[in-house]
Amino acid sequence: MAKKYVYFFGDGKADGNAKMKNLLGGKGANIAEMTNLGIPVPPGFTITTEVCTLYYKNNRRYPMELKAQVDKAMARVEKIMGKRFGDPERPLLVSVRSGARSSMPGMMETVLNIGLTTKTIPGMIKMTKNPRFVYDAYRRLLMMYSDVVMEKAAGIESEDGHGIREKLEHEMDRVKKEKGYKNDTELTVDDLKYLCERFKEIIKTTLKKDFPDDPQEQLWGGIGAVFQSWMGKRAVAYRRIEGIPEDWGTAVNVQAMVFGNTGDNSATGVAFTRNPATGEDVFYGEWLPNAQGEDVVAGIRTPNPVNKAGKTDDTKHLPSLEEIMPDVYKQLFKIQKRLETHYRDMQDIEFTIEDGRLWMLQTRVGKRNGQAAIRMAVEMAKSGLIKKEQAIMRVKPNQIDELLHPSVDPAEEKKAPMLAKGLPAGPGGATGKVVFTADDAETWSKKGEKVILVRTETSPEDVHGMHAAEAILTAKGGMTSHAALVARGWGKCCIVGCSDLDINLKKREINVNGRVLKEGDWITLNGTTGRVYEGKLKLLPADPEHNKWYKELMKWADKFRRLKVRTNADTPHDSTIAKQYGAEGIGLCRTEHMFFGPDRIKAVREMILSDTTEERRKALAKLLPMQREDFKGIFRAMNGLPVTIRLLDPPLHEFLPHTDTELHELADEMGVPFERLDAKNKSLHEFNPMLGHRGCRLGVTYPEIYEMQVQAIMEATCELKKDRVKVIPEIMIPLVGHVNEFKKMKEIVVKVAEDVQKNYRIKVPYTVGTMIELPRACVTSDEIAEVADFYSFGTNDLTQTVYGLSRDDAGRFLPFYVENGILKDDPFITIDIEGVGALMRIAVEKGRKIKKNLKVGICGEHGGEPKSVEFCHSIGLDYVSCSPFRVPIARFSAAQAAIKEKAKKKK
Ligand code: PEP
Ligand code: MG
């Protein structure tokens, strides 16, 4: 039997179902599922993603069997609709849409009204008795087809603002202006007829080709364009950002057209089964009477709320579907409930009402921001729709992160005069400099500027700039516009439909009710309310502690996870924040940060530049009480939780004076000649300091430094014990490569620790462990484990040394590697599992062979990155440690890792 490339759906029966996403794409699979559920869906067929892959494999040629299968499916659609494709009497029109496995909002192509030709137009007019509607449909076809098929798919690159679509829009605006119309709906039949002819001329002169007047040519042009668009610039860019593999391909859905713009009894809309911005369990959506789907999504007209519950102060005067067409609304309401229960998740649905008859065009899992994702997951689990595990798996770690994002300080906001107001599409606050193009957003942000991308509306071509910007602000568009969807997916602050903005792209300025803002001016957005302010308002850190759904979800997550989560902190303040975020100890206290304080740096420099041990000890004695107080502060903040303190690690020159003036001052203070100090300073120069005199090598050569630090740690511990504060210090030696280095350092630590306890006449518990951050330490871990009490992976240095890649210089070329697919991820962000990970595995296995219960953690930057946390779970680490703000993400990722592992074992 010939291979099946075309899957039919219609009249209550479909060849496919929701499980076939890989083959039919998300949209095709869900349309099939809806059809099988008996929900009214216009009939059609899906050409599989496999065809897309074959098309590219075979030099952009379709499999031979495809044409016959398409013809057969089309015949079935014709039968159900009682119309025929290309028939002059009763013509069937179809839409052609893309549908990838995972939704790529606005990324892919759609062409509507395919099948309208000079031969079928009279038949359509006869059928609908509405010539205006028919010519309007024709002008839409001309616009979309010339743009998508004849220009983009043909690989014609037009300058920004000079594409065929803009040219046609420009012509339409010209006619509207000439006639004094405000809205498209005011265009008469004759205007539209004239416009269609003009459009055809412009297409011919611009693209040097006639618009095809043959339905089959239109159909195959549309299908080809969808496949082409898979390799289009914007789809490729989106895939890269979202990590979607190229070989997934897209499906093509061909579906009978139903029209929301045949008159006042018709309408179209987009809705969500729950509010996608807050997560509240209310049916939420937008609709437009007498309109086609693209009108709602493109934000050309500002849509109305679908029901009374969705009205806000700004939309309360607008008519809802619930009020205007109560029966259809009731039917729609039932269907959306059914879909949500069936899919057990919030759905994003598209519908069209043609002459009072409701058609469902699409259902898919709705994008949502972090706040909404968390609330929905928790409420769905509580109502029994899903399990707690599912609730946890459904929220992405970066959505947890979103909740931890800043908001505009209400006190400052109260005082600030509002510049404009739009629709709150992505919550949280953001402040940045105005830029007008996606490219500028990217370039400025690369230079370290915080920018806000301001556009009339965004299009998929803008995604790179939207990604780079702190926030997005658009003059047009509704809550379901491109900007809103994309921003929501990323959890980015975003305001759309801010109609007071008059953007002049050429002059690079915005006129807002007479006020002029220029490129580079600061603005602040409150994405939760849709308010825009001039200037740079203060942002407040996030306040997840007052979010009951978040707290509940995190409570569940903590029950599921096995990994403990600690924090990297070196001040009492950071330690306190981290503890509030759920840190269960400190995994890395970098003591060098304590040496930079203005009250200490001089003593540190004195210590480094001293020539004799005596001089060094003198300087260290000045530091001792300060270090002791530092540790006491941290120990108190952690109140009994374990604290891992790392002894001095960085190359000494990092602390040295950089100018002669500073050196002179220091020479005076130390009472030594400037020349001597200068020579010493120069002698400390290293060619490759990161691989030079640092880590335990400092302790080996200058044991007095480590002695002082251990003394401070132990004295702090003993003194606090007297105050009845429980302290568990874990003393950690950095950059150990050979077991003998560790042995030597441990001797020093134990000697000082014992002396201090004797002096204080008390016993306190303490342990001595090591960072594992050199390849040699990993492979000789069986030797080190004999003497070390614990390990902590320093994956920053381990990555640097495994890859032979300087962590300070990699930024110059590593992004290029990732952009060009040489590396999937930046190894300094996500653990390189095959390389660095393999060594970590060896270290754990060898270490635990010697000490079965050897405690092993990680304190490199990777400790707060979800994929790396999953890996750490999988190799049996005891804990991950990360910066305070990433603690909740790490807790959550650890729970997801545990749930995933359980599910895998079950299989
Ligand atoms: C590491 O190398 O991973 C680490 C935590 O230490 P640092 O970043 O301070 O070198
Ligand atoms: Mg390190």
Tab-separated table of N, CA and C and ligand atoms in Angstrom, residues 568 588 590 592 646 649 690 694 771 773 793-798 807 859-861, ligand 1:
chain	number	residue	atom	x	y	z
A	568	ASN	N	25.013	29.998	47.267
A	568	ASN	CA	26.346	30.589	47.266
A	568	ASN	C	26.186	32.007	47.820
A	588	LEU	N	28.642	27.493	49.193
A	588	LEU	CA	29.907	28.161	48.874
A	588	LEU	C	29.915	29.572	49.435
A	590	ARG	N	32.488	32.409	49.385
A	590	ARG	CA	33.788	32.776	48.785
A	590	ARG	C	34.430	33.828	49.670
A	592	GLU	N	37.162	35.404	49.489
A	592	GLU	CA	37.902	36.525	48.884
A	592	GLU	C	37.053	37.785	48.778
A	646	ARG	N	34.961	28.437	51.825
A	646	ARG	CA	36.124	28.111	51.011
A	646	ARG	C	37.276	29.035	51.371
A	649	ASP	N	41.014	31.743	47.280
A	649	ASP	CA	41.153	31.055	45.995
A	649	ASP	C	41.806	31.869	44.868
A	690	MET	N	44.689	32.397	35.924
A	690	MET	CA	43.641	31.444	36.260
A	690	MET	C	44.202	30.029	36.433
A	694	ARG	N	47.135	30.235	42.456
A	694	ARG	CA	45.827	30.465	43.076
A	694	ARG	C	45.364	29.183	43.761
A	771	MET	N	37.018	21.335	47.009
A	771	MET	CA	36.380	21.588	45.725
A	771	MET	C	36.915	20.530	44.765
A	773	GLU	N	37.435	20.605	41.068
A	773	GLU	CA	37.305	21.521	39.942
A	773	GLU	C	38.453	21.403	38.940
A	793	PHE	N	31.616	20.171	43.652
A	793	PHE	CA	32.095	20.379	42.288
A	793	PHE	C	32.115	21.865	41.945
A	794	GLY	N	33.289	22.336	41.553
A	794	GLY	CA	33.404	23.708	41.042
A	794	GLY	C	33.352	23.607	39.531
A	795	THR	N	32.144	23.564	39.016
A	795	THR	CA	32.005	23.290	37.577
A	795	THR	C	32.405	24.471	36.702
A	796	ASN	N	32.598	25.641	37.319
A	796	ASN	CA	33.103	26.751	36.503
A	796	ASN	C	34.542	26.448	36.093
A	797	ASP	N	35.350	26.146	37.095
A	797	ASP	CA	36.741	25.833	36.778
A	797	ASP	C	36.869	24.492	36.077
A	798	LEU	N	36.002	23.553	36.448
A	798	LEU	CA	36.091	22.236	35.819
A	798	LEU	C	35.787	22.354	34.318
A	807	ARG	N	37.433	30.867	31.048
A	807	ARG	CA	36.090	31.335	31.381
A	807	ARG	C	35.960	32.836	31.224
A	859	CYS	N	28.830	23.644	43.438
A	859	CYS	CA	28.652	25.061	43.737
A	859	CYS	C	29.041	25.945	42.556
A	860	GLY	N	29.311	25.321	41.394
A	860	GLY	CA	29.537	26.125	40.188
A	860	GLY	C	28.212	26.756	39.761
A	861	GLU	N	28.278	27.696	38.833
A	861	GLU	CA	27.077	28.412	38.370
A	861	GLU	C	25.969	27.463	37.915
B	1	PEP	C1	33.854	26.964	40.352
B	1	PEP	O1	34.967	26.960	39.848
B	1	PEP	O2	32.874	26.372	39.858
B	1	PEP	C2	33.603	27.716	41.585
B	1	PEP	C3	32.437	27.642	42.201
B	1	PEP	O3	34.571	28.529	42.016
B	1	PEP	P1	34.893	29.980	41.399
B	1	PEP	O4	33.816	30.281	40.412
B	1	PEP	O5	34.923	30.891	42.536
B	1	PEP	O6	36.223	29.730	40.782
